[in-house]
mmCIF file of C-alpha atoms in Angstrom:
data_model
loop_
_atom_site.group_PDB
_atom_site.id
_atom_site.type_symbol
_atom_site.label_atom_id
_atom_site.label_comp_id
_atom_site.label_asym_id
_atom_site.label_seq_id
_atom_site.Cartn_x
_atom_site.Cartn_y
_atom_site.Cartn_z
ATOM 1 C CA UNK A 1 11.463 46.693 1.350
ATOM 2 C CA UNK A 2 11.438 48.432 4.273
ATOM 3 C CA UNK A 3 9.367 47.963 7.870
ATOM 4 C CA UNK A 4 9.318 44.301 6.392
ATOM 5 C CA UNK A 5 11.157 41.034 7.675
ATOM 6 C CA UNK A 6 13.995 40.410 5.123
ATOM 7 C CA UNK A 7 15.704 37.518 4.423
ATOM 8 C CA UNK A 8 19.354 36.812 3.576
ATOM 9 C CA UNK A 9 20.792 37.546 0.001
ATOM 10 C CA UNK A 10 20.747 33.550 -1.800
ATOM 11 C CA UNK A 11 24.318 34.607 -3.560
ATOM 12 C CA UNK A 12 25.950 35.934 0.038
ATOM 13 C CA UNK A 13 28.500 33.164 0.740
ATOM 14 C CA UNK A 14 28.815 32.107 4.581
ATOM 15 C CA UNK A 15 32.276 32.846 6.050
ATOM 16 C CA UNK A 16 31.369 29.961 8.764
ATOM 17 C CA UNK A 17 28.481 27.700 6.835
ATOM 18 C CA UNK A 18 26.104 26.590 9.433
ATOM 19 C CA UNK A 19 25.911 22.651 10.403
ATOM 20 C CA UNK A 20 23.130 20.537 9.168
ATOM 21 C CA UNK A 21 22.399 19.666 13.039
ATOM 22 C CA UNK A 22 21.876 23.599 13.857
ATOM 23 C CA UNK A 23 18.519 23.063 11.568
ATOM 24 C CA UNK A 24 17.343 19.857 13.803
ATOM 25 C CA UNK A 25 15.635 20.566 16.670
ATOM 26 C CA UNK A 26 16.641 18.925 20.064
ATOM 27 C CA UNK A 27 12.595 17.171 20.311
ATOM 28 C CA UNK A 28 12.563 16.413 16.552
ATOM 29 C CA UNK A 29 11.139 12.462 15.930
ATOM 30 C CA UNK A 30 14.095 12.099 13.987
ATOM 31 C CA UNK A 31 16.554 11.912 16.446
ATOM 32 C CA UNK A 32 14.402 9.080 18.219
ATOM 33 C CA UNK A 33 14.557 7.320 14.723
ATOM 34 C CA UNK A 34 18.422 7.554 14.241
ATOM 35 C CA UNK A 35 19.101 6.248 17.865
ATOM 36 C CA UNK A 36 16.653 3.300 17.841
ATOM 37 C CA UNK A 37 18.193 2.383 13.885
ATOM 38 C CA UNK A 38 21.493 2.676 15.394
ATOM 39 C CA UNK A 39 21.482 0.196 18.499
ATOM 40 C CA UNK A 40 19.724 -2.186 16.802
ATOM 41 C CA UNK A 41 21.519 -5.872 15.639
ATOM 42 C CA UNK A 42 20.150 -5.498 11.841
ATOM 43 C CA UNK A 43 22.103 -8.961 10.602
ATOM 44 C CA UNK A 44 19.942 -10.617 14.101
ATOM 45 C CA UNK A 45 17.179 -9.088 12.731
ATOM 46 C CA UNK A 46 17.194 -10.569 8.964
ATOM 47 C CA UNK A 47 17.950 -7.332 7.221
ATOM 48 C CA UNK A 48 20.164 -8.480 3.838
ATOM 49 C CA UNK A 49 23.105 -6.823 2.995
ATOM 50 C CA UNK A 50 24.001 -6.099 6.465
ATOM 51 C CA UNK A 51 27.240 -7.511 5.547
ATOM 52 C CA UNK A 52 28.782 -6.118 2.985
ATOM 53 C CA UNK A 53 30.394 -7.903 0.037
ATOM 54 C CA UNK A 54 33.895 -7.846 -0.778
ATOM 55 C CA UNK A 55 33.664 -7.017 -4.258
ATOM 56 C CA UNK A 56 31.616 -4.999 -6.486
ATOM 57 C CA UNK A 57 29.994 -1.522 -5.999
ATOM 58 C CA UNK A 58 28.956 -0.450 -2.243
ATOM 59 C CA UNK A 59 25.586 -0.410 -1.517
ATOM 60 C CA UNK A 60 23.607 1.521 1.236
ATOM 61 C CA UNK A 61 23.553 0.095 4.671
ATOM 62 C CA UNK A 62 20.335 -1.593 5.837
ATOM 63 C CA UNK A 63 20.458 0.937 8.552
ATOM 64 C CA UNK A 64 19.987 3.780 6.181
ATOM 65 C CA UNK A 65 17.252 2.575 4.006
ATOM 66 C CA UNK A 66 15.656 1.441 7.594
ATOM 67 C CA UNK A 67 15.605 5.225 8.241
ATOM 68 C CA UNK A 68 14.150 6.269 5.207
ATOM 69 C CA UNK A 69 11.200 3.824 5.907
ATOM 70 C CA UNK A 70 10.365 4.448 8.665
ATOM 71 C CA UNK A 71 10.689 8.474 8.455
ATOM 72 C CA UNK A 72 7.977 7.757 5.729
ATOM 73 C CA UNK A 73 6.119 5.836 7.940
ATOM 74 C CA UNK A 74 5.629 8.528 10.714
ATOM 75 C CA UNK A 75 5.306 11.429 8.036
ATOM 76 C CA UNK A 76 2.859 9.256 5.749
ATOM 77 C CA UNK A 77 5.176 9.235 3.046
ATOM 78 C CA UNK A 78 4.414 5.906 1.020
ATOM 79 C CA UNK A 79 5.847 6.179 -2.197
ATOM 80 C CA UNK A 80 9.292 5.431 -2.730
ATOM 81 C CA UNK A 81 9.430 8.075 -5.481
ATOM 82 C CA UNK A 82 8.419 10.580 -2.899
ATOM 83 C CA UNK A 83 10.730 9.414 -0.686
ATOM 84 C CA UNK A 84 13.324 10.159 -2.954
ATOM 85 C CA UNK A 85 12.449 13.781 -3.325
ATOM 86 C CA UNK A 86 12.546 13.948 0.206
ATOM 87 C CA UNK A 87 16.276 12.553 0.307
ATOM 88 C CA UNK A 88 16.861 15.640 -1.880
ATOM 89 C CA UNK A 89 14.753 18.570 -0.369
ATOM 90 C CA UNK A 90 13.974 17.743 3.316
ATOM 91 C CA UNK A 91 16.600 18.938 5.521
ATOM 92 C CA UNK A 92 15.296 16.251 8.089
ATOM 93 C CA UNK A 93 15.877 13.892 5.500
ATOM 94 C CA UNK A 94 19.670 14.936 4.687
ATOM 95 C CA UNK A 95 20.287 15.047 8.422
ATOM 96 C CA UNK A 96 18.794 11.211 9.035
ATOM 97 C CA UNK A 97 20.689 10.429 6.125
ATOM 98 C CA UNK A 98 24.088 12.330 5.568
ATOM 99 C CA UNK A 99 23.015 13.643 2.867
ATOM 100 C CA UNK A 100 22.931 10.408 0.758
ATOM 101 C CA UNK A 101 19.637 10.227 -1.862
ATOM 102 C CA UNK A 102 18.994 6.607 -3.158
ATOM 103 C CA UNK A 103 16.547 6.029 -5.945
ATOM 104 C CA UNK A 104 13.158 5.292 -5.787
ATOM 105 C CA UNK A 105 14.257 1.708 -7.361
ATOM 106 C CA UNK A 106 16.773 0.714 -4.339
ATOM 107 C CA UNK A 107 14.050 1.824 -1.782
ATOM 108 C CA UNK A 108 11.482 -0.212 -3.285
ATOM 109 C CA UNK A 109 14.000 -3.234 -3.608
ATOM 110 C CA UNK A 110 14.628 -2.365 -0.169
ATOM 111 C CA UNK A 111 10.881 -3.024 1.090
ATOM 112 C CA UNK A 112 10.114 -5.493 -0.968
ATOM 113 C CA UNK A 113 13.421 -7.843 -0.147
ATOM 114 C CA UNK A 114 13.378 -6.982 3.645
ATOM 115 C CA UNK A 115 9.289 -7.578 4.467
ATOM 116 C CA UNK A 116 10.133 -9.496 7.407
ATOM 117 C CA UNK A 117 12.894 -8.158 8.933
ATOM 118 C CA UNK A 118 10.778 -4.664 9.101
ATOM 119 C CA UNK A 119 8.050 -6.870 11.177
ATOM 120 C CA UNK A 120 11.109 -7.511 13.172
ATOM 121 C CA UNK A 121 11.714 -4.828 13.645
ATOM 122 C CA UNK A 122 7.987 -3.486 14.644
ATOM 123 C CA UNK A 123 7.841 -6.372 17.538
ATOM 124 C CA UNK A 124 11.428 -4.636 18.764
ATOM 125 C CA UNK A 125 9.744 -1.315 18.541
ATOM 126 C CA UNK A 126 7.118 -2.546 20.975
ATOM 127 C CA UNK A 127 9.370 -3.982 23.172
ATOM 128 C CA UNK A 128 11.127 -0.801 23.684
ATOM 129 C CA UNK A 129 7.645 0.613 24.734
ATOM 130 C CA UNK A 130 6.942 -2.024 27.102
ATOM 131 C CA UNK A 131 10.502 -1.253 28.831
ATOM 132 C CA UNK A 132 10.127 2.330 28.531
ATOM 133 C CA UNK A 133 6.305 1.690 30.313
ATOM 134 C CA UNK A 134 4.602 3.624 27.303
ATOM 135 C CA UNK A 135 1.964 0.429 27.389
ATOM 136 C CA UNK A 136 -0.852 0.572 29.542
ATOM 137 C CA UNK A 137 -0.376 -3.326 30.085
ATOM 138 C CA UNK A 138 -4.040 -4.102 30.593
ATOM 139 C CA UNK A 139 -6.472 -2.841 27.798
ATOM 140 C CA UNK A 140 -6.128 -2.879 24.074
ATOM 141 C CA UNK A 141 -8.699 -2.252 21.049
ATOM 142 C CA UNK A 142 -8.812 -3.932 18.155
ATOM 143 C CA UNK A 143 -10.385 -2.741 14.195
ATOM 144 C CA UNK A 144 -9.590 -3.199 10.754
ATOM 145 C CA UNK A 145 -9.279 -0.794 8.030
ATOM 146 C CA UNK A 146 -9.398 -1.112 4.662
ATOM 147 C CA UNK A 147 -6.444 -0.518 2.331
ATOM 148 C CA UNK A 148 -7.072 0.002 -1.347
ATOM 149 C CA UNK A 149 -4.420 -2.196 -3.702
ATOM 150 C CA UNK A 150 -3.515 -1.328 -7.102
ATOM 151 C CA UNK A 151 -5.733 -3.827 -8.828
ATOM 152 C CA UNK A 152 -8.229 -1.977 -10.151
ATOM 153 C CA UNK A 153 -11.918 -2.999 -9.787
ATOM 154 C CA UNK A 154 -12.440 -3.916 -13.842
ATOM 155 C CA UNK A 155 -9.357 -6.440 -13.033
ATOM 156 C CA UNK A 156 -10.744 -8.427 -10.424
ATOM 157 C CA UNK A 157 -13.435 -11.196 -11.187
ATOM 158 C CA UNK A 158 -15.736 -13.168 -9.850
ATOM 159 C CA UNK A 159 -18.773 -15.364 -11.222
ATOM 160 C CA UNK A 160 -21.356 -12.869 -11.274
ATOM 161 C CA UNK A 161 -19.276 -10.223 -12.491
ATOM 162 C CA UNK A 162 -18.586 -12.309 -15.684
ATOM 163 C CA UNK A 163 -21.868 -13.267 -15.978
ATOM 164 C CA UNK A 164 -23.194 -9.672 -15.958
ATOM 165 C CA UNK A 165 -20.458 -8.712 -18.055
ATOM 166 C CA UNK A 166 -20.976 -11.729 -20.863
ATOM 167 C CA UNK A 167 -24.842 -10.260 -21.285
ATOM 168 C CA UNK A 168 -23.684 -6.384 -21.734
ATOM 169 C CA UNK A 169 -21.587 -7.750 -24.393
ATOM 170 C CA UNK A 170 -24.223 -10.428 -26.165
ATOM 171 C CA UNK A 171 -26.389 -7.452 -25.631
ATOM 172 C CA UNK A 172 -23.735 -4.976 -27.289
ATOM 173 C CA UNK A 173 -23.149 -7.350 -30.343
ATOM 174 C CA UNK A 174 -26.821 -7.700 -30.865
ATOM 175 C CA UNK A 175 -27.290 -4.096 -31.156
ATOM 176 C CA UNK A 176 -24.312 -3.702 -33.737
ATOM 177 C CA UNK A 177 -25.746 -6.641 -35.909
ATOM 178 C CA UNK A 178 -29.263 -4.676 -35.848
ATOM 179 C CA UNK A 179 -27.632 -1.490 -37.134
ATOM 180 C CA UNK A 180 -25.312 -3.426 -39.538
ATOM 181 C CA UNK A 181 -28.781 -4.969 -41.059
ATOM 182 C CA UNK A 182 -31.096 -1.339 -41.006
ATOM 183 C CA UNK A 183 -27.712 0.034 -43.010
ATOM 184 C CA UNK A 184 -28.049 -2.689 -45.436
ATOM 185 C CA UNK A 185 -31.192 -2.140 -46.209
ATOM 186 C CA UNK A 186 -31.124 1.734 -46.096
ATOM 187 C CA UNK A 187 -27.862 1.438 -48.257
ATOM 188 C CA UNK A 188 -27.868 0.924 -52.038
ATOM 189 C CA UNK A 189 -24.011 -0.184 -52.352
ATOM 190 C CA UNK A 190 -24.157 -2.563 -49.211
ATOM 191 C CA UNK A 191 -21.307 -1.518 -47.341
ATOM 192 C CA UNK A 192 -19.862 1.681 -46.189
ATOM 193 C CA UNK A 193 -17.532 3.265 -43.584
ATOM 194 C CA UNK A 194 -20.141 3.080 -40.366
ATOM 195 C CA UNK A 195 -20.661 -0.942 -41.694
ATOM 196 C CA UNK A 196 -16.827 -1.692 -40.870
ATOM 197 C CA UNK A 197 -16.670 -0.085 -38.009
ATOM 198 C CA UNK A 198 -19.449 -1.745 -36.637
ATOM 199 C CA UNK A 199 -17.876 -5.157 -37.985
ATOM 200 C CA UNK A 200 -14.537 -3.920 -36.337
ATOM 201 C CA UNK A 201 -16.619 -3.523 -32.659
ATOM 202 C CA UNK A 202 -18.075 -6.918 -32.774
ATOM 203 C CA UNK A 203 -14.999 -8.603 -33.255
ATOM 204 C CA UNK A 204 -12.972 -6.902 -30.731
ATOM 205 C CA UNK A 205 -16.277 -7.911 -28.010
ATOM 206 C CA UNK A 206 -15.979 -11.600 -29.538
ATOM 207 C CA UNK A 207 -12.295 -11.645 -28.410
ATOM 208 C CA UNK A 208 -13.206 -10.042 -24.831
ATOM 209 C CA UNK A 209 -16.131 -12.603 -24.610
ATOM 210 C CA UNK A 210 -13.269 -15.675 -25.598
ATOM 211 C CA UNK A 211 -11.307 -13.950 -22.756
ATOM 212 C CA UNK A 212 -13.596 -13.722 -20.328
ATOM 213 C CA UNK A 213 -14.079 -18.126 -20.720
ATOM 214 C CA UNK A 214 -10.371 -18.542 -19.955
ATOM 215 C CA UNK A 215 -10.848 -16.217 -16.684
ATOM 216 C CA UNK A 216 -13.974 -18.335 -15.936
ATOM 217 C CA UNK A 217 -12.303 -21.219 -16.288
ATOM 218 C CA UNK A 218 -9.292 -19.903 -13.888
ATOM 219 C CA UNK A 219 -11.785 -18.785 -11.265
ATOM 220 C CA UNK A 220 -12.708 -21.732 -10.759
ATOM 221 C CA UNK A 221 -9.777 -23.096 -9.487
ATOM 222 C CA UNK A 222 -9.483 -20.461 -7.072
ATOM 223 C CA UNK A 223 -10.371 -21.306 -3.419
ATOM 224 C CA UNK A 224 -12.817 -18.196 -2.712
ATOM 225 C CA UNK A 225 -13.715 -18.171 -6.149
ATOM 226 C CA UNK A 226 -12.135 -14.642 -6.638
ATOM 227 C CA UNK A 227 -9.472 -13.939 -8.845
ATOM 228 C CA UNK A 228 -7.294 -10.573 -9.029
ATOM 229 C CA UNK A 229 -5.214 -10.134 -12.246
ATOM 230 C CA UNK A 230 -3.119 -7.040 -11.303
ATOM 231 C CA UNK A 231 -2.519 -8.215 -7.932
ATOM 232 C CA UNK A 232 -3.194 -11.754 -7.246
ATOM 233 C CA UNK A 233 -3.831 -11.663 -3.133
ATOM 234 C CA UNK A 234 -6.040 -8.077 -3.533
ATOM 235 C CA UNK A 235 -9.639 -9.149 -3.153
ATOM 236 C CA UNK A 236 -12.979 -7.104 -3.517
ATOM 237 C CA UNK A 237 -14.416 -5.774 -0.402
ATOM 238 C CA UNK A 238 -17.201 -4.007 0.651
ATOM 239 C CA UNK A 239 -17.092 -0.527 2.377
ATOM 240 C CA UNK A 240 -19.381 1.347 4.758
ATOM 241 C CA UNK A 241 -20.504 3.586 1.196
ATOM 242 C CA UNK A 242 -23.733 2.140 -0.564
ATOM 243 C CA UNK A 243 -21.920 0.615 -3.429
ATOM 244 C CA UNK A 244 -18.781 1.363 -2.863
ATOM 245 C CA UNK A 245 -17.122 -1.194 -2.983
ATOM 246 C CA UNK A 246 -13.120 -1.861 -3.388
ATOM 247 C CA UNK A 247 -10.156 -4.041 -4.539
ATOM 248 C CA UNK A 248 -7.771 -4.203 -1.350
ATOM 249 C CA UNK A 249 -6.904 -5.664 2.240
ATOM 250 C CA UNK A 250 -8.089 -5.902 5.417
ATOM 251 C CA UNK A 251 -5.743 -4.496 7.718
ATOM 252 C CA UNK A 252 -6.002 -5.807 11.469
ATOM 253 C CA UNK A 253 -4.504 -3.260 13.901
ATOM 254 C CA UNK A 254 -4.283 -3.649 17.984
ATOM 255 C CA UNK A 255 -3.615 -0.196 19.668
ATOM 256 C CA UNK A 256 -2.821 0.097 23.493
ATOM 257 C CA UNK A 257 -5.052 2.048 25.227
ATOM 258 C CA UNK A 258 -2.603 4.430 26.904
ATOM 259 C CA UNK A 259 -0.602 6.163 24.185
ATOM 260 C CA UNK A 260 -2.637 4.768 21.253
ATOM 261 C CA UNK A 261 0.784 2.918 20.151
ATOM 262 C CA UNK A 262 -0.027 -0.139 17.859
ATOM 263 C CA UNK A 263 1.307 -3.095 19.335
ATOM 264 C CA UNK A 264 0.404 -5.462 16.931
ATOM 265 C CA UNK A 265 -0.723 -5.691 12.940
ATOM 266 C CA UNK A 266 -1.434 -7.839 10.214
ATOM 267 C CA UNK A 267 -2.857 -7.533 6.766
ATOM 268 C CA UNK A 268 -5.422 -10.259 5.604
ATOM 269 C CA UNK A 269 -7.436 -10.563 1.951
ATOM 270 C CA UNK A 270 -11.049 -11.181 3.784
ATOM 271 C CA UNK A 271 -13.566 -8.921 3.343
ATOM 272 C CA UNK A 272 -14.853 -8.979 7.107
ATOM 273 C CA UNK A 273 -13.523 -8.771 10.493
ATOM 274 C CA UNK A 274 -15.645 -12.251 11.335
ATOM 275 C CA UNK A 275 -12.661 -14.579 13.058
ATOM 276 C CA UNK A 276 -9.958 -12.164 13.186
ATOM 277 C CA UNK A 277 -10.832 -11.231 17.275
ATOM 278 C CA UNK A 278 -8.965 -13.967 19.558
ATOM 279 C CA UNK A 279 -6.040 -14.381 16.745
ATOM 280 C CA UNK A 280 -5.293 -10.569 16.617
ATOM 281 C CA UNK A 281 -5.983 -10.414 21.294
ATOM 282 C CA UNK A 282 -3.028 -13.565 21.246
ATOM 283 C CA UNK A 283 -0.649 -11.730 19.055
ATOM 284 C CA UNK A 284 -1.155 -8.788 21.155
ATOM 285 C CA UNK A 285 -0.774 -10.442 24.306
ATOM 286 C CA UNK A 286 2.301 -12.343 23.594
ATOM 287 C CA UNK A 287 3.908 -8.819 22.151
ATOM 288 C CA UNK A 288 3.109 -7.430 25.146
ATOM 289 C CA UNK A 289 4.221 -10.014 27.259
ATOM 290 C CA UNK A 290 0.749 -10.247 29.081
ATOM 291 C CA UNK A 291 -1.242 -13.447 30.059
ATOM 292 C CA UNK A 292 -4.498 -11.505 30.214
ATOM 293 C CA UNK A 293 -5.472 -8.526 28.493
ATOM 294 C CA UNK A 294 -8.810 -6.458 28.187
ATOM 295 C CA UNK A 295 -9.878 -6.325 24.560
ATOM 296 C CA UNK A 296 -12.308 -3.916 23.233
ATOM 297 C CA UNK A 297 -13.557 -4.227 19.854
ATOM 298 C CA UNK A 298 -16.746 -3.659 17.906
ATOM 299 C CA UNK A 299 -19.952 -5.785 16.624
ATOM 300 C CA UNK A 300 -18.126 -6.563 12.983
ATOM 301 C CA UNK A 301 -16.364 -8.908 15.075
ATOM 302 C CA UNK A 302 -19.170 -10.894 16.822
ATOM 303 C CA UNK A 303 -18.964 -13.804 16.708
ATOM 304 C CA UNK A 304 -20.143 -17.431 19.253
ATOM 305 C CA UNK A 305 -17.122 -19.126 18.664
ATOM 306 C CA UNK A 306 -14.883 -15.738 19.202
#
């Protein structure tokens, strides 16, 4: 193809192969994340495994896995199974990691085992900024954002739910039992094919309606009088939509005003952002290591005694 850019030939074999560092760039975010992994005390921190047992298979080092989360962090790579592809495709990835690839499994284990040593970790992260004077010191803003969980919305319960849902199935059986009678009187030999079937729908909604009494009587021992079967602590909440509701969280977030760096986080189960103000403005001052602090935040979080 000539007058066109070419590439190289995939089968040509490099004399002098190239280093994996030649395809990092000197500003790439990745070198920020293997320096700050590297000085920091992980075993001080709460990170498990960061000493390593004398017998049995290696494992990864916390420091590793750290990496991976939080390269997926700044490139809004959630998934652990995604993550591992990256491990295996991203050239970032194989430099951050030396080339190791761990499974989606480990990484999960990884997040799910270390929860609060990666919190750790986040107050560190601020206190880096604060050094590094990346904080404005004086003004922060504060709003929550709803995260959707994997509970779906027919798994989650409350009392009007199961009350609406009890009459669409007395309703349902009602109908069936009217169409069972008009076929036996239309019908010479009494029963037939549609007959069962119809017999075969109102026992499986009998059996939903006997489940539905055990999660009524479960509901009522919860506190908010919500229960969540795929994922107990997800809770319905409404969102800015006209019946849109969702299953999920209510995640608080402080963000300096400088570099729009969050200083401070936490994920809650209620709906609103009513009482979440002065909690959220202490954790942020005492991450920030200010006595005073000017907090901005809007009306969903009016409130007299706030």
């Amino acid at each position: 193809m000539k007058r066109f850019v070419e590439g190289d030939d995939r089968k040509q074999v490099a004399l002098l192969p190239e280093c994996v560092d030649d395809y990092i760039g000197h500003d790439n975010p990745v070198r920020i994340i293997d320096v700050f992994v590297d000085e920091l005390d992980l075993a001080e921190l709460g990170f498990s495994g960061a000493t390593p047992a004398l017998t049995g298979r290696p494992s990864y080092h916390p420091g590793v896995m750290l990496k991976v989360y939080i390269y997926g962090y700044l490139n809004r790579v959630p998934s652990s199974r995604r993550l591992e592809r990256e491990c295996q495709r991203n050239v970032e990835m194989m430099w951050l990691t030396g080339r190791l690839a761990p499974d989606f499994k480990t990484i999960a284990d990884f997040r799910r085992a270390n929860g609060a040593a990666i919190r750790n970790v986040c107050r560190r992260f601020v206190e880096v900024c604060r050094r590094l004077k990346l904080l404005s010191g004086d003004m922060v803003a504060i709003d929550g954002s709803k995260f959707k969980a994997v509970n779906n919305r027919d798994r989650n319960y409350t009392a009007g739910k199961i009350d609406r849902r009890q009459q669409q199935i007395e309703e349902s059986i009602q109908r069936y039992l009217d169409a069972i009678e008009t076929a036996d009187r239309i019908s010479p030999t009494g029963f037939d094919v549609k007959t069962m079937h119809l017999y075969e729908k109102i026992v499986r909604l009998r059996q939903q309606m006997r489940e539905l009494a055990q999660i009524k009587k479960q509901l009522k021992k919860q506190r908010d009088r919500q229960l969540s079967l795929t994922d107990p602590d997800a809770r319905s909440m409404a969102t800015s939509g006209k019946g849109s509701g969702m299953v999920g969280y209510n995640v608080q977030a402080v963000v300096d005003a400088k570099h729009h760096l969050i200083v401070e986080h936490d994920v809650t189960n209620i709906g609103n952002d009513h009482g979440q103000l002065s909690r959220m403005a202490m954790s942020a001052s005492k991450a920030m290591g200010k006595p005073t602090l000017k907090v901005l935040a809007d009306r969903g979080y009016f409130s007299g005694p706030e």
